[in-house]
PDB file of C-alpha atoms in Angstrom:
ATOM      1  CA  UNK Y1371      18.536 -32.418 -50.877  1.00 67.00           C
ATOM      2  CA  UNK Y1372      18.453 -31.539 -47.172  1.00 73.00           C
ATOM      3  CA  UNK Y1373      19.455 -27.918 -46.470  1.00 83.00           C
ATOM      4  CA  UNK Y1374      22.703 -27.433 -44.546  1.00 87.00           C
ATOM      5  CA  UNK Y1375      20.994 -25.674 -41.651  1.00 86.00           C
ATOM      6  CA  UNK Y1376      18.693 -28.681 -41.170  1.00 88.00           C
ATOM      7  CA  UNK Y1377      21.699 -31.021 -41.089  1.00 91.00           C
ATOM      8  CA  UNK Y1378      23.330 -28.830 -38.436  1.00 91.00           C
ATOM      9  CA  UNK Y1379      20.090 -28.892 -36.449  1.00 90.00           C
ATOM     10  CA  UNK Y1380      19.883 -32.685 -36.688  1.00 92.00           C
ATOM     11  CA  UNK Y1381      23.497 -33.103 -35.539  1.00 92.00           C
ATOM     12  CA  UNK Y1382      22.803 -30.777 -32.625  1.00 92.00           C
ATOM     13  CA  UNK Y1383      19.693 -32.833 -31.859  1.00 92.00           C
ATOM     14  CA  UNK Y1384      21.766 -36.034 -31.618  1.00 94.00           C
ATOM     15  CA  UNK Y1385      24.165 -34.448 -29.113  1.00 94.00           C
ATOM     16  CA  UNK Y1386      21.349 -32.855 -27.097  1.00 93.00           C
ATOM     17  CA  UNK Y1387      19.596 -36.237 -26.939  1.00 93.00           C
ATOM     18  CA  UNK Y1388      22.733 -38.000 -25.702  1.00 93.00           C
ATOM     19  CA  UNK Y1389      23.336 -35.422 -22.965  1.00 93.00           C
ATOM     20  CA  UNK Y1390      19.759 -35.021 -21.716  1.00 92.00           C
ATOM     21  CA  UNK Y1391      18.938 -38.695 -22.183  1.00 92.00           C
ATOM     22  CA  UNK Y1392      21.805 -39.675 -19.882  1.00 93.00           C
ATOM     23  CA  UNK Y1393      21.227 -36.841 -17.406  1.00 92.00           C
ATOM     24  CA  UNK Y1394      17.438 -37.113 -17.079  1.00 92.00           C
ATOM     25  CA  UNK Y1395      17.316 -40.354 -15.019  1.00 92.00           C
ATOM     26  CA  UNK Y1396      19.861 -38.880 -12.598  1.00 89.00           C
ATOM     27  CA  UNK Y1397      17.749 -35.753 -12.193  1.00 88.00           C
ATOM     28  CA  UNK Y1398      14.742 -37.888 -11.276  1.00 88.00           C
ATOM     29  CA  UNK Y1399      16.585 -40.393  -9.070  1.00 86.00           C
ATOM     30  CA  UNK Y1400      18.388 -37.681  -7.099  1.00 80.00           C
ATOM     31  CA  UNK Y1401      15.370 -35.361  -6.989  1.00 78.00           C
ATOM     32  CA  UNK Y1402      17.094 -32.492  -8.788  1.00 77.00           C
ATOM     33  CA  UNK Y1403      14.103 -31.111 -10.699  1.00 74.00           C
ATOM     34  CA  UNK Y1404      13.971 -28.003  -8.499  1.00 73.00           C
ATOM     35  CA  UNK Y1405      17.735 -27.566  -8.816  1.00 75.00           C
ATOM     36  CA  UNK Y1406      17.585 -27.801 -12.603  1.00 76.00           C
ATOM     37  CA  UNK Y1407      14.870 -25.156 -12.590  1.00 74.00           C
ATOM     38  CA  UNK Y1408      17.146 -22.747 -10.677  1.00 76.00           C
ATOM     39  CA  UNK Y1409      20.230 -23.748 -12.646  1.00 76.00           C
ATOM     40  CA  UNK Y1410      18.678 -23.297 -16.052  1.00 70.00           C
ATOM     41  CA  UNK Y1411      17.162 -19.947 -15.109  1.00 75.00           C
ATOM     42  CA  UNK Y1412      20.521 -18.732 -13.875  1.00 85.00           C
ATOM     43  CA  UNK Y1413      21.573 -19.147 -17.500  1.00 83.00           C
ATOM     44  CA  UNK Y1414      19.244 -16.273 -18.387  1.00 84.00           C
ATOM     45  CA  UNK Y1415      20.933 -14.038 -15.829  1.00 87.00           C
ATOM     46  CA  UNK Y1416      24.312 -15.082 -17.207  1.00 87.00           C
ATOM     47  CA  UNK Y1417      23.179 -14.447 -20.770  1.00 84.00           C
ATOM     48  CA  UNK Y1418      21.953 -10.950 -19.841  1.00 86.00           C
ATOM     49  CA  UNK Y1419      25.306 -10.162 -18.194  1.00 89.00           C
ATOM     50  CA  UNK Y1420      27.061 -11.556 -21.263  1.00 85.00           C
ATOM     51  CA  UNK Y1421      25.018  -9.310 -23.545  1.00 85.00           C
ATOM     52  CA  UNK Y1422      25.848  -6.256 -21.420  1.00 86.00           C
ATOM     53  CA  UNK Y1423      29.543  -7.114 -21.459  1.00 87.00           C
ATOM     54  CA  UNK Y1424      29.426  -7.965 -25.162  1.00 83.00           C
ATOM     55  CA  UNK Y1425      27.913  -4.582 -26.005  1.00 82.00           C
ATOM     56  CA  UNK Y1426      30.492  -2.770 -23.896  1.00 83.00           C
ATOM     57  CA  UNK Y1427      33.539  -4.528 -25.372  1.00 82.00           C
ATOM     58  CA  UNK Y1428      32.050  -5.002 -28.855  1.00 76.00           C
ATOM     59  CA  UNK Y1429      32.213  -8.811 -28.858  1.00 75.00           C
ATOM     60  CA  UNK Y1430      28.947 -10.728 -28.529  1.00 72.00           C
ATOM     61  CA  UNK Y1431      30.830 -14.026 -28.582  1.00 73.00           C
ATOM     62  CA  UNK Y1432      31.310 -13.768 -24.807  1.00 81.00           C
ATOM     63  CA  UNK Y1433      27.632 -14.433 -24.036  1.00 79.00           C
ATOM     64  CA  UNK Y1434      27.899 -18.214 -23.710  1.00 78.00           C
ATOM     65  CA  UNK Y1435      31.132 -18.015 -21.708  1.00 83.00           C
ATOM     66  CA  UNK Y1436      29.654 -15.523 -19.233  1.00 87.00           C
ATOM     67  CA  UNK Y1437      26.443 -17.560 -18.921  1.00 84.00           C
ATOM     68  CA  UNK Y1438      28.496 -20.672 -18.191  1.00 84.00           C
ATOM     69  CA  UNK Y1439      30.603 -18.938 -15.519  1.00 88.00           C
ATOM     70  CA  UNK Y1440      27.528 -17.472 -13.800  1.00 88.00           C
ATOM     71  CA  UNK Y1441      25.737 -20.819 -13.841  1.00 85.00           C
ATOM     72  CA  UNK Y1442      28.735 -22.624 -12.362  1.00 84.00           C
ATOM     73  CA  UNK Y1443      28.968 -20.035  -9.581  1.00 87.00           C
ATOM     74  CA  UNK Y1444      25.257 -20.510  -8.847  1.00 87.00           C
ATOM     75  CA  UNK Y1445      25.441 -24.318  -8.612  1.00 82.00           C
ATOM     76  CA  UNK Y1446      28.583 -24.180  -6.478  1.00 83.00           C
ATOM     77  CA  UNK Y1447      26.863 -21.708  -4.133  1.00 86.00           C
ATOM     78  CA  UNK Y1448      23.857 -24.028  -3.845  1.00 84.00           C
ATOM     79  CA  UNK Y1449      26.169 -26.960  -3.056  1.00 79.00           C
ATOM     80  CA  UNK Y1450      27.998 -24.916  -0.407  1.00 82.00           C
ATOM     81  CA  UNK Y1451      24.713 -23.948   1.272  1.00 84.00           C
ATOM     82  CA  UNK Y1452      23.647 -27.596   1.337  1.00 78.00           C
ATOM     83  CA  UNK Y1453      26.988 -28.510   2.888  1.00 75.00           C
ATOM     84  CA  UNK Y1454      26.369 -25.865   5.564  1.00 80.00           C
ATOM     85  CA  UNK Y1455      23.203 -27.659   6.633  1.00 79.00           C
ATOM     86  CA  UNK Y1456      20.483 -26.139   4.444  1.00 81.00           C
ATOM     87  CA  UNK Y1457      18.062 -28.519   2.784  1.00 79.00           C
ATOM     88  CA  UNK Y1458      18.253 -28.803  -0.999  1.00 75.00           C
ATOM     89  CA  UNK Y1459      14.952 -26.950  -1.470  1.00 78.00           C
ATOM     90  CA  UNK Y1460      15.970 -24.184   0.958  1.00 83.00           C
ATOM     91  CA  UNK Y1461      19.364 -23.694  -0.700  1.00 83.00           C
ATOM     92  CA  UNK Y1462      17.831 -23.559  -4.165  1.00 82.00           C
ATOM     93  CA  UNK Y1463      15.061 -21.221  -3.005  1.00 83.00           C
ATOM     94  CA  UNK Y1464      17.496 -18.774  -1.380  1.00 85.00           C
ATOM     95  CA  UNK Y1465      19.797 -18.616  -4.395  1.00 86.00           C
ATOM     96  CA  UNK Y1466      16.922 -18.542  -6.904  1.00 84.00           C
ATOM     97  CA  UNK Y1467      15.362 -15.512  -5.244  1.00 85.00           C
ATOM     98  CA  UNK Y1468      18.570 -13.527  -5.636  1.00 87.00           C
ATOM     99  CA  UNK Y1469      19.084 -14.755  -9.201  1.00 87.00           C
ATOM    100  CA  UNK Y1470      15.536 -13.718 -10.149  1.00 85.00           C
ATOM    101  CA  UNK Y1471      16.040 -10.230  -8.713  1.00 88.00           C
ATOM    102  CA  UNK Y1472      19.437  -9.839 -10.360  1.00 88.00           C
ATOM    103  CA  UNK Y1473      17.977 -10.963 -13.693  1.00 87.00           C
ATOM    104  CA  UNK Y1474      15.312  -8.249 -13.595  1.00 86.00           C
ATOM    105  CA  UNK Y1475      17.957  -5.702 -12.599  1.00 90.00           C
ATOM    106  CA  UNK Y1476      20.198  -6.953 -15.384  1.00 87.00           C
ATOM    107  CA  UNK Y1477      17.489  -6.422 -17.995  1.00 85.00           C
ATOM    108  CA  UNK Y1478      17.146  -2.822 -16.821  1.00 86.00           C
ATOM    109  CA  UNK Y1479      20.869  -2.255 -17.249  1.00 87.00           C
ATOM    110  CA  UNK Y1480      20.850  -4.051 -20.602  1.00 84.00           C
ATOM    111  CA  UNK Y1481      18.145  -1.777 -22.013  1.00 81.00           C
ATOM    112  CA  UNK Y1482      20.107   1.294 -20.928  1.00 83.00           C
ATOM    113  CA  UNK Y1483      23.276  -0.010 -22.582  1.00 82.00           C
ATOM    114  CA  UNK Y1484      21.346  -0.954 -25.734  1.00 78.00           C
ATOM    115  CA  UNK Y1485      20.036   2.619 -25.966  1.00 75.00           C
ATOM    116  CA  UNK Y1486      23.600   3.885 -26.339  1.00 77.00           C
ATOM    117  CA  UNK Y1487      24.638   1.414 -29.031  1.00 69.00           C
ATOM    118  CA  UNK Y1488      22.930   0.671 -32.370  1.00 61.00           C
ATOM    119  CA  UNK Y1489      22.843  -3.112 -31.997  1.00 53.00           C
ATOM    120  CA  UNK Y1490      19.339  -3.904 -33.162  1.00 49.00           C
ATOM    121  CA  UNK Y1491      19.740  -7.682 -33.497  1.00 56.00           C
ATOM    122  CA  UNK Y1492      20.190  -8.154 -29.765  1.00 59.00           C
ATOM    123  CA  UNK Y1493      16.477  -8.689 -29.141  1.00 56.00           C
ATOM    124  CA  UNK Y1494      16.611 -11.822 -31.299  1.00 58.00           C
ATOM    125  CA  UNK Y1495      19.425 -13.144 -29.086  1.00 63.00           C
ATOM    126  CA  UNK Y1496      17.232 -12.743 -26.018  1.00 68.00           C
ATOM    127  CA  UNK Y1497      14.363 -14.567 -27.716  1.00 68.00           C
ATOM    128  CA  UNK Y1498      16.686 -17.400 -28.797  1.00 69.00           C
ATOM    129  CA  UNK Y1499      17.646 -18.026 -25.171  1.00 72.00           C
ATOM    130  CA  UNK Y1500      13.984 -18.217 -24.185  1.00 73.00           C
ATOM    131  CA  UNK Y1501      12.532 -20.289 -27.028  1.00 74.00           C
ATOM    132  CA  UNK Y1502      15.570 -21.942 -28.628  1.00 76.00           C
ATOM    133  CA  UNK Y1503      16.759 -21.552 -32.205  1.00 79.00           C
ATOM    134  CA  UNK Y1504      18.257 -24.870 -33.270  1.00 84.00           C
ATOM    135  CA  UNK Y1505      17.882 -23.978 -36.964  1.00 84.00           C
ATOM    136  CA  UNK Y1506      20.087 -20.909 -36.429  1.00 80.00           C
ATOM    137  CA  UNK Y1507      22.974 -22.831 -34.888  1.00 85.00           C
ATOM    138  CA  UNK Y1508      26.233 -21.889 -36.562  1.00 83.00           C
ATOM    139  CA  UNK Y1509      29.076 -24.218 -37.464  1.00 87.00           C
ATOM    140  CA  UNK Y1510      31.150 -22.775 -34.616  1.00 83.00           C
ATOM    141  CA  UNK Y1511      28.268 -23.312 -32.168  1.00 83.00           C
ATOM    142  CA  UNK Y1512      27.857 -26.871 -33.414  1.00 89.00           C
ATOM    143  CA  UNK Y1513      31.568 -27.616 -32.975  1.00 90.00           C
ATOM    144  CA  UNK Y1514      31.489 -26.244 -29.417  1.00 87.00           C
ATOM    145  CA  UNK Y1515      28.373 -28.306 -28.644  1.00 90.00           C
ATOM    146  CA  UNK Y1516      29.837 -31.538 -30.034  1.00 92.00           C
ATOM    147  CA  UNK Y1517      33.289 -31.177 -28.446  1.00 93.00           C
ATOM    148  CA  UNK Y1518      32.054 -29.879 -25.093  1.00 91.00           C
ATOM    149  CA  UNK Y1519      29.106 -32.261 -25.088  1.00 92.00           C
ATOM    150  CA  UNK Y1520      31.294 -35.294 -25.812  1.00 94.00           C
ATOM    151  CA  UNK Y1521      33.619 -34.443 -22.911  1.00 94.00           C
ATOM    152  CA  UNK Y1522      30.708 -34.005 -20.493  1.00 94.00           C
ATOM    153  CA  UNK Y1523      28.960 -37.140 -21.776  1.00 94.00           C
ATOM    154  CA  UNK Y1524      31.972 -39.393 -21.219  1.00 94.00           C
ATOM    155  CA  UNK Y1525      32.662 -37.862 -17.793  1.00 93.00           C
ATOM    156  CA  UNK Y1526      29.057 -38.412 -16.763  1.00 92.00           C
ATOM    157  CA  UNK Y1527      29.061 -41.979 -18.134  1.00 91.00           C
ATOM    158  CA  UNK Y1528      32.325 -42.776 -16.317  1.00 92.00           C
ATOM    159  CA  UNK Y1529      30.954 -41.561 -12.959  1.00 89.00           C
ATOM    160  CA  UNK Y1530      27.344 -42.665 -13.468  1.00 89.00           C
ATOM    161  CA  UNK Y1531      27.341 -45.498 -10.938  1.00 86.00           C
ATOM    162  CA  UNK Y1532      29.044 -43.264  -8.377  1.00 84.00           C
ATOM    163  CA  UNK Y1533      26.307 -40.661  -8.829  1.00 85.00           C
ATOM    164  CA  UNK Y1534      23.702 -43.397  -8.323  1.00 82.00           C
ATOM    165  CA  UNK Y1535      25.392 -44.590  -5.109  1.00 80.00           C
ATOM    166  CA  UNK Y1536      25.412 -41.023  -3.831  1.00 77.00           C
ATOM    167  CA  UNK Y1537      21.703 -40.756  -4.616  1.00 71.00           C
ATOM    168  CA  UNK Y1538      20.645 -43.949  -2.844  1.00 72.00           C
ATOM    169  CA  UNK Y1539      23.328 -44.637  -0.212  1.00 68.00           C
ATOM    170  CA  UNK Y1540      25.351 -41.525   0.729  1.00 70.00           C
ATOM    171  CA  UNK Y1541      26.341 -43.080   4.070  1.00 71.00           C
ATOM    172  CA  UNK Y1542      27.796 -46.084   2.273  1.00 72.00           C
ATOM    173  CA  UNK Y1543      29.814 -43.826  -0.008  1.00 66.00           C
ATOM    174  CA  UNK Y1544      31.251 -41.990   3.019  1.00 69.00           C
ATOM    175  CA  UNK Y1545      32.044 -45.266   4.783  1.00 71.00           C
ATOM    176  CA  UNK Y1546      34.130 -46.365   1.796  1.00 67.00           C
ATOM    177  CA  UNK Y1547      36.141 -43.150   1.797  1.00 68.00           C
ATOM    178  CA  UNK Y1548      34.175 -41.320  -0.892  1.00 68.00           C
ATOM    179  CA  UNK Y1549      33.184 -37.675  -0.652  1.00 73.00           C
ATOM    180  CA  UNK Y1550      29.456 -37.165  -1.096  1.00 73.00           C
ATOM    181  CA  UNK Y1551      30.014 -33.402  -1.175  1.00 76.00           C
ATOM    182  CA  UNK Y1552      32.504 -33.681  -4.050  1.00 79.00           C
ATOM    183  CA  UNK Y1553      30.214 -35.948  -6.067  1.00 81.00           C
ATOM    184  CA  UNK Y1554      27.194 -33.704  -5.541  1.00 80.00           C
ATOM    185  CA  UNK Y1555      29.127 -30.578  -6.484  1.00 81.00           C
ATOM    186  CA  UNK Y1556      30.441 -32.285  -9.625  1.00 85.00           C
ATOM    187  CA  UNK Y1557      26.923 -33.424 -10.547  1.00 85.00           C
ATOM    188  CA  UNK Y1558      25.591 -29.908 -10.050  1.00 82.00           C
ATOM    189  CA  UNK Y1559      28.392 -28.530 -12.222  1.00 85.00           C
ATOM    190  CA  UNK Y1560      27.573 -31.071 -14.944  1.00 88.00           C
ATOM    191  CA  UNK Y1561      23.925 -29.951 -14.893  1.00 85.00           C
ATOM    192  CA  UNK Y1562      25.048 -26.330 -15.283  1.00 83.00           C
ATOM    193  CA  UNK Y1563      27.506 -27.084 -18.081  1.00 87.00           C
ATOM    194  CA  UNK Y1564      24.955 -29.102 -20.046  1.00 88.00           C
ATOM    195  CA  UNK Y1565      22.427 -26.304 -19.655  1.00 84.00           C
ATOM    196  CA  UNK Y1566      24.938 -23.732 -20.917  1.00 83.00           C
ATOM    197  CA  UNK Y1567      25.855 -25.898 -23.910  1.00 86.00           C
ATOM    198  CA  UNK Y1568      22.306 -26.474 -25.145  1.00 86.00           C
ATOM    199  CA  UNK Y1569      20.293 -23.491 -23.919  1.00 81.00           C
ATOM    200  CA  UNK Y1570      20.448 -21.601 -27.233  1.00 79.00           C
ATOM    201  CA  UNK Y1571      19.152 -24.616 -29.149  1.00 84.00           C
ATOM    202  CA  UNK Y1572      16.490 -25.838 -26.686  1.00 84.00           C
ATOM    203  CA  UNK Y1573      15.392 -22.604 -24.966  1.00 80.00           C
ATOM    204  CA  UNK Y1574      14.971 -21.801 -21.280  1.00 78.00           C
ATOM    205  CA  UNK Y1575      11.178 -22.047 -21.366  1.00 76.00           C
ATOM    206  CA  UNK Y1576      11.183 -25.717 -22.360  1.00 81.00           C
ATOM    207  CA  UNK Y1577      14.624 -26.846 -21.177  1.00 82.00           C
ATOM    208  CA  UNK Y1578      13.513 -28.163 -17.805  1.00 80.00           C
ATOM    209  CA  UNK Y1579      10.650 -30.171 -19.305  1.00 84.00           C
ATOM    210  CA  UNK Y1580      12.912 -31.851 -21.849  1.00 88.00           C
ATOM    211  CA  UNK Y1581      15.510 -32.517 -19.149  1.00 88.00           C
ATOM    212  CA  UNK Y1582      13.091 -34.069 -16.634  1.00 89.00           C
ATOM    213  CA  UNK Y1583      10.334 -35.930 -18.494  1.00 91.00           C
ATOM    214  CA  UNK Y1584      12.370 -38.556 -20.430  1.00 93.00           C
ATOM    215  CA  UNK Y1585      13.883 -39.892 -17.209  1.00 92.00           C
ATOM    216  CA  UNK Y1586      10.521 -39.767 -15.425  1.00 92.00           C
ATOM    217  CA  UNK Y1587       8.896 -41.757 -18.237  1.00 94.00           C
ATOM    218  CA  UNK Y1588      11.754 -44.284 -18.275  1.00 93.00           C
ATOM    219  CA  UNK Y1589      11.493 -44.836 -14.516  1.00 92.00           C
ATOM    220  CA  UNK Y1590       7.771 -45.557 -14.862  1.00 92.00           C
ATOM    221  CA  UNK Y1591       8.399 -48.129 -17.603  1.00 91.00           C
ATOM    222  CA  UNK Y1592      11.277 -50.104 -16.066  1.00 89.00           C
ATOM    223  CA  UNK Y1593      13.231 -50.841 -12.883  1.00 87.00           C
ATOM    224  CA  UNK Y1594      16.359 -52.026 -14.685  1.00 87.00           C
ATOM    225  CA  UNK Y1595      19.079 -49.363 -14.953  1.00 85.00           C
ATOM    226  CA  UNK Y1596      20.180 -50.319 -18.456  1.00 87.00           C
ATOM    227  CA  UNK Y1597      16.619 -50.280 -19.739  1.00 92.00           C
ATOM    228  CA  UNK Y1598      15.982 -46.964 -17.997  1.00 92.00           C
ATOM    229  CA  UNK Y1599      19.004 -45.392 -19.690  1.00 91.00           C
ATOM    230  CA  UNK Y1600      18.085 -46.912 -23.048  1.00 92.00           C
ATOM    231  CA  UNK Y1601      14.492 -45.695 -22.860  1.00 93.00           C
ATOM    232  CA  UNK Y1602      15.557 -42.214 -21.739  1.00 94.00           C
ATOM    233  CA  UNK Y1603      18.202 -41.762 -24.440  1.00 93.00           C
ATOM    234  CA  UNK Y1604      16.179 -43.173 -27.334  1.00 94.00           C
ATOM    235  CA  UNK Y1605      13.013 -41.405 -26.237  1.00 94.00           C
ATOM    236  CA  UNK Y1606      14.865 -38.091 -26.098  1.00 94.00           C
ATOM    237  CA  UNK Y1607      16.472 -38.804 -29.462  1.00 94.00           C
ATOM    238  CA  UNK Y1608      13.157 -39.708 -31.086  1.00 94.00           C
ATOM    239  CA  UNK Y1609      11.418 -36.636 -29.711  1.00 93.00           C
ATOM    240  CA  UNK Y1610      14.264 -34.270 -30.656  1.00 93.00           C
ATOM    241  CA  UNK Y1611      14.626 -35.519 -34.226  1.00 94.00           C
ATOM    242  CA  UNK Y1612      10.892 -35.696 -34.869  1.00 93.00           C
ATOM    243  CA  UNK Y1613      10.374 -32.197 -33.451  1.00 93.00           C
ATOM    244  CA  UNK Y1614      13.108 -30.810 -35.720  1.00 92.00           C
ATOM    245  CA  UNK Y1615      11.574 -32.444 -38.797  1.00 91.00           C
ATOM    246  CA  UNK Y1616       8.064 -31.301 -37.862  1.00 92.00           C
ATOM    247  CA  UNK Y1617       9.347 -27.786 -37.207  1.00 90.00           C
ATOM    248  CA  UNK Y1618      10.978 -27.745 -40.657  1.00 89.00           C
ATOM    249  CA  UNK Y1619       7.603 -28.573 -42.225  1.00 89.00           C
ATOM    250  CA  UNK Y1620       5.341 -26.445 -40.013  1.00 87.00           C
ATOM    251  CA  UNK Y1621       7.624 -23.484 -39.097  1.00 83.00           C
ATOM    252  CA  UNK Y1622       6.743 -24.020 -35.414  1.00 82.00           C
ATOM    253  CA  UNK Y1623       9.607 -23.811 -32.848  1.00 82.00           C
ATOM    254  CA  UNK Y1624      10.937 -27.368 -32.349  1.00 88.00           C
ATOM    255  CA  UNK Y1625      11.326 -26.954 -28.580  1.00 85.00           C
ATOM    256  CA  UNK Y1626       7.587 -26.350 -28.266  1.00 86.00           C
ATOM    257  CA  UNK Y1627       6.803 -29.426 -30.364  1.00 89.00           C
ATOM    258  CA  UNK Y1628       9.198 -31.557 -28.294  1.00 90.00           C
ATOM    259  CA  UNK Y1629       7.564 -30.422 -25.053  1.00 91.00           C
ATOM    260  CA  UNK Y1630       4.079 -31.259 -26.326  1.00 92.00           C
ATOM    261  CA  UNK Y1631       5.155 -34.712 -27.537  1.00 93.00           C
ATOM    262  CA  UNK Y1632       6.825 -35.520 -24.217  1.00 92.00           C
ATOM    263  CA  UNK Y1633       3.787 -34.291 -22.311  1.00 91.00           C
ATOM    264  CA  UNK Y1634       1.484 -36.515 -24.361  1.00 93.00           C
ATOM    265  CA  UNK Y1635       3.732 -39.541 -23.866  1.00 93.00           C
ATOM    266  CA  UNK Y1636       3.986 -38.887 -20.125  1.00 93.00           C
ATOM    267  CA  UNK Y1637       0.210 -38.550 -19.866  1.00 92.00           C
ATOM    268  CA  UNK Y1638      -0.357 -41.752 -21.841  1.00 92.00           C
ATOM    269  CA  UNK Y1639       2.045 -43.704 -19.601  1.00 91.00           C
ATOM    270  CA  UNK Y1640       0.324 -42.371 -16.480  1.00 88.00           C
ATOM    271  CA  UNK Y1641      -3.108 -43.400 -17.776  1.00 88.00           C
ATOM    272  CA  UNK Y1642      -1.907 -46.946 -18.473  1.00 81.00           C
ATOM    273  CA  UNK Y1643      -0.488 -47.474 -14.975  1.00 72.00           C
TER     274      UNK Y1643
END
């Protein structure tokens, strides 16, 4: 009989695969790898702020909500800077530098707050954000992931072609009355929301790799959009489920296994080209 915590991990893996499998081709087509790096790392700053606030008010359940709010503010700020004329790389670099400094400052404040309150399990929360702890996902976390993930998935699927048009022909979108700025900001927000939903299960260290490589591999294997999406989603699903099962047997973090598998597949595809 499969333990309940493994079933929860597998269900989380299915939702993570659907979200990242659909998002990954967009990240590669639009050239958002650098943005995802900044966005996902802003989650760490948000998590640190959430831990500080949670210790102060005595409710650690606010961590995810605070991380989500901070991440959304970061992606909106990046979009605003781009709209003001900054290049994507420049906007991300400017915001990332401040986020990195604030994160270090936040850790200093967190340690001071921790010293005044006997909450010894907090260090494990920090580690879970860095490495991912899909086997420790609670029923409440799973419900939030499935409900929130389903809403984001259907929104992204509904607007997928619009996001593609914005990526390849922004002038055409503007000429037909569409707002490139609105689409880009919404896409950035979706990236941030997905990161906030899955960061505790995937981990910040490996999140960007798992978000970028499936789409990159799919784009190398096909030029047809449907095939690209199919390859990306099923590849992500196969890697996620296999990494969870291997982690259950070997006691190795599944996010690390998933990253290694994706790296090997990416290398093999490159060698065959």
